[in-house]
mmCIF file of N, CA and C in Angstrom:
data_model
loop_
_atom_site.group_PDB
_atom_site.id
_atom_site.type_symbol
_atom_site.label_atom_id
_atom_site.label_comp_id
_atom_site.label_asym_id
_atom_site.label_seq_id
_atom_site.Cartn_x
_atom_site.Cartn_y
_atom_site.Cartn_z
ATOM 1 N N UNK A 1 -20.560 -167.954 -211.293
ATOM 2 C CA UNK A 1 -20.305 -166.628 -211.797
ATOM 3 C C UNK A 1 -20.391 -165.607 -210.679
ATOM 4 N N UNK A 2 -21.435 -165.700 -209.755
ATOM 5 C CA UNK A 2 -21.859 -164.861 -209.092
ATOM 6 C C UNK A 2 -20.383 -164.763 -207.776
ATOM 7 N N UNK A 3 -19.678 -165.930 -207.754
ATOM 8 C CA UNK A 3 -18.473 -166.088 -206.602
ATOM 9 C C UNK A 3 -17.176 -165.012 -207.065
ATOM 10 N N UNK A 4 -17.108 -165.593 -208.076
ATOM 11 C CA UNK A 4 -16.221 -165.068 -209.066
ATOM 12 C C UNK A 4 -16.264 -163.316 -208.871
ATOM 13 N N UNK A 5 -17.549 -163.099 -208.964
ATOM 14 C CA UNK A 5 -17.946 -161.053 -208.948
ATOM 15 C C UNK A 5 -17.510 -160.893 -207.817
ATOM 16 N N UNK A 6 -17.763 -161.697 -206.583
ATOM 17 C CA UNK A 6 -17.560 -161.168 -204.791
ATOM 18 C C UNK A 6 -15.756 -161.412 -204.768
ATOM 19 N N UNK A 7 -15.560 -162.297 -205.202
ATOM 20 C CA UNK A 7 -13.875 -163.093 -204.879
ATOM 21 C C UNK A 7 -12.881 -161.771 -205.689
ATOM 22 N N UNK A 8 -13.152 -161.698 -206.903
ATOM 23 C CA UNK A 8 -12.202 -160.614 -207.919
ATOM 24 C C UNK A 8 -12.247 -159.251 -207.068
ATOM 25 N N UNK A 9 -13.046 -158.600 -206.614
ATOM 26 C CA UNK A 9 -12.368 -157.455 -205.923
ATOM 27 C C UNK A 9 -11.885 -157.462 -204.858
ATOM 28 N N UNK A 10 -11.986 -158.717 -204.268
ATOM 29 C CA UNK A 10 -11.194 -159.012 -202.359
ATOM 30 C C UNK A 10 -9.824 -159.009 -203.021
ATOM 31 N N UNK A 11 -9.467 -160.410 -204.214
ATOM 32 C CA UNK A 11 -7.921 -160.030 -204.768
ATOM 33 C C UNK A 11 -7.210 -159.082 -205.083
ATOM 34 N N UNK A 12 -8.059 -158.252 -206.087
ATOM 35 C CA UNK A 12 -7.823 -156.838 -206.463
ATOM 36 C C UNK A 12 -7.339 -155.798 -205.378
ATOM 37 N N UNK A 13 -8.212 -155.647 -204.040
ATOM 38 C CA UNK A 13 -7.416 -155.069 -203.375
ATOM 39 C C UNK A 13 -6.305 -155.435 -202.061
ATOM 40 N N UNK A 14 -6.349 -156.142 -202.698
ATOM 41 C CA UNK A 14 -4.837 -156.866 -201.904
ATOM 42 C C UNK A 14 -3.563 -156.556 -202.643
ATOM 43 N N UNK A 15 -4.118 -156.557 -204.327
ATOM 44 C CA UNK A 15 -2.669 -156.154 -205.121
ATOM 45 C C UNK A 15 -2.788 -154.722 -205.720
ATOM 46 N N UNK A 16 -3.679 -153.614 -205.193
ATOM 47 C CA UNK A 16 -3.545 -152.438 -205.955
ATOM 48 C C UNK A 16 -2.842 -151.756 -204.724
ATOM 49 N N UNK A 17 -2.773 -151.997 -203.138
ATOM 50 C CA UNK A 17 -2.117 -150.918 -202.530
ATOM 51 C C UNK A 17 -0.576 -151.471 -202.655
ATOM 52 N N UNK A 18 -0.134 -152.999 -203.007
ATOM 53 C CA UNK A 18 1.237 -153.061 -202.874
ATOM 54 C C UNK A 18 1.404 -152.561 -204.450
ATOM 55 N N UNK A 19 1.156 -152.331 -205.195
ATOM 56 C CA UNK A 19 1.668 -151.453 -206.701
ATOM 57 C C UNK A 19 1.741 -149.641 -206.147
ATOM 58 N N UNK A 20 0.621 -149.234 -205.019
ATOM 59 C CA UNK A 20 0.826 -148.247 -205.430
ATOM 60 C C UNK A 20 1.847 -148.069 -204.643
ATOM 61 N N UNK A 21 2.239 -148.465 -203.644
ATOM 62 C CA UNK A 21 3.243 -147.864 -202.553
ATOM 63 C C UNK A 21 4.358 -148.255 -203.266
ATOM 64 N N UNK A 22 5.085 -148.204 -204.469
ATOM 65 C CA UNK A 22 6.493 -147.899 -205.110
ATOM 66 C C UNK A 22 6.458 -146.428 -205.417
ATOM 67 N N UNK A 23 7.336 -145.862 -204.888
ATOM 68 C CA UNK A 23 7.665 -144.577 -205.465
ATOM 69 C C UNK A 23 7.967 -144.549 -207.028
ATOM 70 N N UNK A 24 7.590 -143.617 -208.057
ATOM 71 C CA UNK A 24 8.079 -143.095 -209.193
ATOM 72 C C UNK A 24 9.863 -142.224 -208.634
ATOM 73 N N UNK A 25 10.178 -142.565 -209.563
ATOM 74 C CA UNK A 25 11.482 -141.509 -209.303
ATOM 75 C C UNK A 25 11.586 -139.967 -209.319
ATOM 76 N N UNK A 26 10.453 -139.306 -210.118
ATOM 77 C CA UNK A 26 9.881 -138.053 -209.672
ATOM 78 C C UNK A 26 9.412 -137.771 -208.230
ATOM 79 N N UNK A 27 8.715 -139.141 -207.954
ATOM 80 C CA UNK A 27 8.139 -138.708 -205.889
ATOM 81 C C UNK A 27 9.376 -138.993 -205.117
ATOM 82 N N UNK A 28 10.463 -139.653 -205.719
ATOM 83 C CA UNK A 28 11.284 -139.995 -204.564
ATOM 84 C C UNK A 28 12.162 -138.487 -204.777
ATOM 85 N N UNK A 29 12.350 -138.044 -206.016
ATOM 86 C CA UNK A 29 13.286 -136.875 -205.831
ATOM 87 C C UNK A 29 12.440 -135.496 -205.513
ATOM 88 N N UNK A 30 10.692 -135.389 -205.555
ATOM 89 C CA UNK A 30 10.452 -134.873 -204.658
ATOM 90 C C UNK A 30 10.505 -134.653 -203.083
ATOM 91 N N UNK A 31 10.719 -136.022 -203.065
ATOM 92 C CA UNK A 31 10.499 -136.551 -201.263
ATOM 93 C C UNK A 31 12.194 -135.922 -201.187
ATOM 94 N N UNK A 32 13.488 -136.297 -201.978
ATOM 95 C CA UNK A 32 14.731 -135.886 -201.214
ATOM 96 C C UNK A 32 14.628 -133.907 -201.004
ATOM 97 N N UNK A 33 14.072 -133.568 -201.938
ATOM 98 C CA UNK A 33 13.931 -131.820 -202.396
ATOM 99 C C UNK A 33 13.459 -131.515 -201.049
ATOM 100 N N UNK A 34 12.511 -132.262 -200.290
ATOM 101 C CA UNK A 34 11.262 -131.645 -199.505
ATOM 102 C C UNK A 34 12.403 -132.011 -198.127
ATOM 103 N N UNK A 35 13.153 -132.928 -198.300
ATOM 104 C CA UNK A 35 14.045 -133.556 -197.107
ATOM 105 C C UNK A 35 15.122 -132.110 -196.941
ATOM 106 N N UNK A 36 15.444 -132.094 -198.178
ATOM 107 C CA UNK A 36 16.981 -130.655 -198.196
ATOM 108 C C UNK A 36 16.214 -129.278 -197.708
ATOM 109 N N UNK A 37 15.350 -129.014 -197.642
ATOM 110 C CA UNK A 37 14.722 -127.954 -198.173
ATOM 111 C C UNK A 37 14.203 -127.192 -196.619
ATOM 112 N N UNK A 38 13.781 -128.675 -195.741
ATOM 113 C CA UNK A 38 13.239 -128.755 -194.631
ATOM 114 C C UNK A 38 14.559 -129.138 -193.810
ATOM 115 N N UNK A 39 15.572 -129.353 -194.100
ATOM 116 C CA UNK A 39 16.705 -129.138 -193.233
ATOM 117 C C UNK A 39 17.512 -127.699 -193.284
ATOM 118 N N UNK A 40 17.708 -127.394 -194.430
ATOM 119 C CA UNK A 40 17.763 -126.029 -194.431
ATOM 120 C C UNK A 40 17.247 -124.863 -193.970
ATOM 121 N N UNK A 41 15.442 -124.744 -194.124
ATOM 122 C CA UNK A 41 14.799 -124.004 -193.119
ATOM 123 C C UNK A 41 15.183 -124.455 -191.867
ATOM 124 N N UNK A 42 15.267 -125.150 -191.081
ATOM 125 C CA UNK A 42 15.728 -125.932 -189.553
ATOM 126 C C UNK A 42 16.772 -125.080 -189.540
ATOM 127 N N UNK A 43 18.079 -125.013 -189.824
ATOM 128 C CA UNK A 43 19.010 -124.390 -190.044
ATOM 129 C C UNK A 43 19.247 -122.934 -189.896
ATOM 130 N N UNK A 44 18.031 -122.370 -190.450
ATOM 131 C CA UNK A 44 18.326 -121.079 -190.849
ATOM 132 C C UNK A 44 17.125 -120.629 -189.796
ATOM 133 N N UNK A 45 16.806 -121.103 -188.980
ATOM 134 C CA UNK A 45 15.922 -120.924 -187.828
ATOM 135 C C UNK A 45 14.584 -120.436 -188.402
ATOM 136 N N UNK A 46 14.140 -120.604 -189.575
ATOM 137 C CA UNK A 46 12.836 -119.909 -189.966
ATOM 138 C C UNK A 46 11.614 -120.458 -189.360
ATOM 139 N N UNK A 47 10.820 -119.626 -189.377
ATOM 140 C CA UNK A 47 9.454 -119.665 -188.574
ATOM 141 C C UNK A 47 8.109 -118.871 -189.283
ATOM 142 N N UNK A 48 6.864 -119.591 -188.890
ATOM 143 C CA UNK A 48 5.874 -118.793 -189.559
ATOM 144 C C UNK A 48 5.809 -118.574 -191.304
ATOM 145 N N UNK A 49 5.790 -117.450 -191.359
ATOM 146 C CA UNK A 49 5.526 -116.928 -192.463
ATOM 147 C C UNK A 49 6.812 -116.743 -193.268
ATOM 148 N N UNK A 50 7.668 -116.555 -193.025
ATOM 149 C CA UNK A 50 9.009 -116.738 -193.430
ATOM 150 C C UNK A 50 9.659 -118.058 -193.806
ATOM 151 N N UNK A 51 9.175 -119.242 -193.025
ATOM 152 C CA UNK A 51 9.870 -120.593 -192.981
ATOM 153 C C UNK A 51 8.933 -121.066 -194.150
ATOM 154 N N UNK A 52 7.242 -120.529 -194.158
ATOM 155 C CA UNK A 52 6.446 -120.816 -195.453
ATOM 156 C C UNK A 52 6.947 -120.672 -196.751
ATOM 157 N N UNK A 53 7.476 -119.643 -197.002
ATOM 158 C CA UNK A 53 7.726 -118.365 -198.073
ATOM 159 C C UNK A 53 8.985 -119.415 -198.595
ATOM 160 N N UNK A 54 10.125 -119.237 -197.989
ATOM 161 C CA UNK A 54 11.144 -120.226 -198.165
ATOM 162 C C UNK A 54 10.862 -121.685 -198.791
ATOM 163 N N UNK A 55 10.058 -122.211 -197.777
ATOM 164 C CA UNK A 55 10.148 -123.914 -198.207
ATOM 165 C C UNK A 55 9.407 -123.631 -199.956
ATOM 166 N N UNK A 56 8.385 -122.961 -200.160
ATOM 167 C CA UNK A 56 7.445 -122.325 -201.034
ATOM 168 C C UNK A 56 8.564 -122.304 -202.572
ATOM 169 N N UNK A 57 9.339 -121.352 -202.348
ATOM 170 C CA UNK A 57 10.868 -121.052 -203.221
ATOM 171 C C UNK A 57 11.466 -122.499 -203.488
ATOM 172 N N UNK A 58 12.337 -122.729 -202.076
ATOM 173 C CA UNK A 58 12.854 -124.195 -202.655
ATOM 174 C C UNK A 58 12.183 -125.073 -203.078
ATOM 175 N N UNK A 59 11.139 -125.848 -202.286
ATOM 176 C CA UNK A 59 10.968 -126.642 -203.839
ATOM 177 C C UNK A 59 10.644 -126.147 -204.804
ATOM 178 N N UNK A 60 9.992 -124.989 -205.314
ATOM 179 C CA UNK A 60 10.023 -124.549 -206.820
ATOM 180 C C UNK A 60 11.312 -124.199 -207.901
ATOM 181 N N UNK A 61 12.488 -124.300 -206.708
ATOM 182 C CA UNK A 61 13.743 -124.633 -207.225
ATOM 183 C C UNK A 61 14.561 -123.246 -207.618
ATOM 184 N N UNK A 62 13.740 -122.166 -206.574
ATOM 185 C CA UNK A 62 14.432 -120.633 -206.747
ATOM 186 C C UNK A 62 15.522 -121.041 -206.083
ATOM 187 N N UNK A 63 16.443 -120.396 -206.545
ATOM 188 C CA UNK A 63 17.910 -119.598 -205.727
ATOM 189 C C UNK A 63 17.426 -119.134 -204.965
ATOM 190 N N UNK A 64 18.142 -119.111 -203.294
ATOM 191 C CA UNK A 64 17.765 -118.293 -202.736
ATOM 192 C C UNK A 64 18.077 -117.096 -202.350
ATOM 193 N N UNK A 65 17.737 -115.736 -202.010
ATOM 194 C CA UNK A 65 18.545 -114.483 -202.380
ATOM 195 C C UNK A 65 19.549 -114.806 -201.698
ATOM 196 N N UNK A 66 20.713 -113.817 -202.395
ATOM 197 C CA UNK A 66 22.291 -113.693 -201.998
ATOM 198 C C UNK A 66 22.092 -112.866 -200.742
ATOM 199 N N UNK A 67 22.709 -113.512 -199.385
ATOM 200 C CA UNK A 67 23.139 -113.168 -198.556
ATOM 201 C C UNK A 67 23.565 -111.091 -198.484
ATOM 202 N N UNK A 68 22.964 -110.315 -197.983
ATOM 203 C CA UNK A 68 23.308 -108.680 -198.142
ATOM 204 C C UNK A 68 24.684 -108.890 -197.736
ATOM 205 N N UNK A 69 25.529 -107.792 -197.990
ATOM 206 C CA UNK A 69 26.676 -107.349 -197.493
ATOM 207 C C UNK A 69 26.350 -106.831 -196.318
ATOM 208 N N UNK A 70 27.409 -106.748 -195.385
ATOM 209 C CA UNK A 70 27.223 -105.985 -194.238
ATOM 210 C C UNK A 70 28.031 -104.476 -194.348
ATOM 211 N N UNK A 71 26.930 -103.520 -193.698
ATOM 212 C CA UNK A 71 27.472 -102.139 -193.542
ATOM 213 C C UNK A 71 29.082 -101.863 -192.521
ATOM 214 N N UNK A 72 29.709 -101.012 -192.918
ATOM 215 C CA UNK A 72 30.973 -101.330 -192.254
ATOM 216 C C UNK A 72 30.671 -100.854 -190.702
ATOM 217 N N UNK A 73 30.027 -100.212 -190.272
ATOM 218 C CA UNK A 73 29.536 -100.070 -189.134
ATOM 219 C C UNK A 73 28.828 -101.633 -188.294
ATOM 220 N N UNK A 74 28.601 -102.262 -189.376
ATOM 221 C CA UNK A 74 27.775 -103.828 -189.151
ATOM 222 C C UNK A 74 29.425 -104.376 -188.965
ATOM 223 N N UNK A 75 29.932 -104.398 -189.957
ATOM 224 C CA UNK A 75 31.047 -105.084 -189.767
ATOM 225 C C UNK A 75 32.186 -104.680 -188.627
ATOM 226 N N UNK A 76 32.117 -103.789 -188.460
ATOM 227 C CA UNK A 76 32.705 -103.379 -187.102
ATOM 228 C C UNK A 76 32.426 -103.953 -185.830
ATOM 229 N N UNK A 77 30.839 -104.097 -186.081
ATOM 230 C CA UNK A 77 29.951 -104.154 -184.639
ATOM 231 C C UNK A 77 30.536 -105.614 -184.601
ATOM 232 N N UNK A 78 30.138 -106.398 -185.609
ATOM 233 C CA UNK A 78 30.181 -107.879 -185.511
ATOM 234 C C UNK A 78 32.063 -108.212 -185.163
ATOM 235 N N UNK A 79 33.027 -107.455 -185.863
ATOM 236 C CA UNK A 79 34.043 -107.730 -185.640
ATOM 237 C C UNK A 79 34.558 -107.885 -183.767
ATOM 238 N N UNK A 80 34.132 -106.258 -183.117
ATOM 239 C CA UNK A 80 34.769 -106.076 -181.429
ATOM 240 C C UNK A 80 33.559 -107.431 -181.083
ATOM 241 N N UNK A 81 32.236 -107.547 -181.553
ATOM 242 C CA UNK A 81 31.409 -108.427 -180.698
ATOM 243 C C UNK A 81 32.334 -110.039 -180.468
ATOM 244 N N UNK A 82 33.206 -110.676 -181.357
ATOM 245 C CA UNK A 82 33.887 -111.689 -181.783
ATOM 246 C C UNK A 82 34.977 -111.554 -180.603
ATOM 247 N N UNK A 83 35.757 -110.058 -180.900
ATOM 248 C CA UNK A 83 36.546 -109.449 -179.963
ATOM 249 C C UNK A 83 36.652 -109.847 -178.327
ATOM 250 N N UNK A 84 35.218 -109.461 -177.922
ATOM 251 C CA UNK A 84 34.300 -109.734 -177.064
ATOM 252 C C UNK A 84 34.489 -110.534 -176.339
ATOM 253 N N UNK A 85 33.938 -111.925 -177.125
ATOM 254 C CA UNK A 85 33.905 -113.305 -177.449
ATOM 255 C C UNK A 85 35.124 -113.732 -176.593
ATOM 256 N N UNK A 86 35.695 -113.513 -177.889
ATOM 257 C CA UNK A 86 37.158 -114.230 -177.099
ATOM 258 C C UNK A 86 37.853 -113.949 -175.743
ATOM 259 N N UNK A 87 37.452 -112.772 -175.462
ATOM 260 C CA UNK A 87 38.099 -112.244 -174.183
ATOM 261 C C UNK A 87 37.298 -112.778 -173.248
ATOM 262 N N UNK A 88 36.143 -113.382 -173.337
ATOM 263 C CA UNK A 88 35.365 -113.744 -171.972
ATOM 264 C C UNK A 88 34.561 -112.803 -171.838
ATOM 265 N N UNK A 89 34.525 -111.307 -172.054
ATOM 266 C CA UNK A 89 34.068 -110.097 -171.033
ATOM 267 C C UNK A 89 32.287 -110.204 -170.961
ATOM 268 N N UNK A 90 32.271 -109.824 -169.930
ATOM 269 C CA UNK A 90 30.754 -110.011 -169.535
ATOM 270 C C UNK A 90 30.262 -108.584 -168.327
ATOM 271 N N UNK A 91 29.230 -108.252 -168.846
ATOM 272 C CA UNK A 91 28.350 -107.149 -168.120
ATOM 273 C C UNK A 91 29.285 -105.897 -168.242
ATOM 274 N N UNK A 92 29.345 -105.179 -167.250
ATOM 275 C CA UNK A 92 30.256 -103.784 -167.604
ATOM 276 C C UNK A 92 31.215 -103.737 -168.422
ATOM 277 N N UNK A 93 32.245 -104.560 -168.263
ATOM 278 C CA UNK A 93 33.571 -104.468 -168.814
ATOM 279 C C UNK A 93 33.203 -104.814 -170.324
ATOM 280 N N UNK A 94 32.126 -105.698 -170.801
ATOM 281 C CA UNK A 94 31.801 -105.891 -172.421
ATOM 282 C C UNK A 94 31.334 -104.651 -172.710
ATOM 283 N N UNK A 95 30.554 -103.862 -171.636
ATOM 284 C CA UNK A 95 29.918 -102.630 -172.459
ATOM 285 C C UNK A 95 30.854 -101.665 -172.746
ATOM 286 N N UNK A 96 31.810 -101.444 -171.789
ATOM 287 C CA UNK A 96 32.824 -100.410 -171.549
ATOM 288 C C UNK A 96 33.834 -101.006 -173.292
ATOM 289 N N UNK A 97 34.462 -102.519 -173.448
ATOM 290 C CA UNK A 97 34.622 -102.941 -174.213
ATOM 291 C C UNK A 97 34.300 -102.728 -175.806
ATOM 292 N N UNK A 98 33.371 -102.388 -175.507
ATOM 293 C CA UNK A 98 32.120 -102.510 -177.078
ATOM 294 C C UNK A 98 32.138 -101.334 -177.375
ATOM 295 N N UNK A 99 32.322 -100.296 -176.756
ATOM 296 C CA UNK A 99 31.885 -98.748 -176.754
ATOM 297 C C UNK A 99 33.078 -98.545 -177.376
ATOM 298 N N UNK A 100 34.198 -98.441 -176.562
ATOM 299 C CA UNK A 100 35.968 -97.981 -177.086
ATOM 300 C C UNK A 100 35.856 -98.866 -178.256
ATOM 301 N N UNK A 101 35.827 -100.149 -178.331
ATOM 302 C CA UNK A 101 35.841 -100.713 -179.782
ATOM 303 C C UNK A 101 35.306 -100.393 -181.296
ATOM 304 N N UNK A 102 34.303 -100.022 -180.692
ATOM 305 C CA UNK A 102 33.124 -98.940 -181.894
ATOM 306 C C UNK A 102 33.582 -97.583 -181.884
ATOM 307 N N UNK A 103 34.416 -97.317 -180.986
ATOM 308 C CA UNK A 103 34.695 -95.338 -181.613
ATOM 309 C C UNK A 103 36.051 -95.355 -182.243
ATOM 310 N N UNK A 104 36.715 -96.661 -181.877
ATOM 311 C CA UNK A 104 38.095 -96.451 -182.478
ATOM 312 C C UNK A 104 38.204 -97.690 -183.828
#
């Protein structure tokens, strides 16, 4: 009897960690949520307190806010900056560039 008491829990834990290591299908579609969620922050360059706040939202499964519109002055800026871009221009000639582009 007394073998039997020492022997039953050496077996026992040999077969309770291979039961527990199967995922439920709730942990595995937590585990993909936490996978999307954490590629997305990566993405969106977040950091700190911001990259917290975020991951925080997604998995709780918020939307995340809609993108602002840009001010047409924003959209201007961003448009000659593209402008810019394409032309190559660098140091004076981008500033000289950027300036006439923004008044006209």
């Amino acid at each position: 009897m007394r073998s039997t008491a020492l022997v039953l829990p050496i077996v026992l834990s040999f077969a309770v960690p291979a039961v527990a290591q199967t995922p439920s299908a709730a942990q595995a579609a937590q585990r993909d949520r936490m996978k999307s969620c954490n590629a997305d922050a990566g993405s969106q360059k977040l950091a700190g307190s911001a990259r917290k706040g975020f991951m925080s939202d997604c998995l709780a499964g918020k939307a995340a806010a809609p993108a602002k519109e840009l001010t047409p002055q924003q959209a201007k800026m961003k448009s000659c900056n593209v402008d810019a871009s394409a032309k190559s221009l660098k140091g004076a000639e981008r500033r000289s560039f950027m300036s006439t582009c923004l008044k006209g």
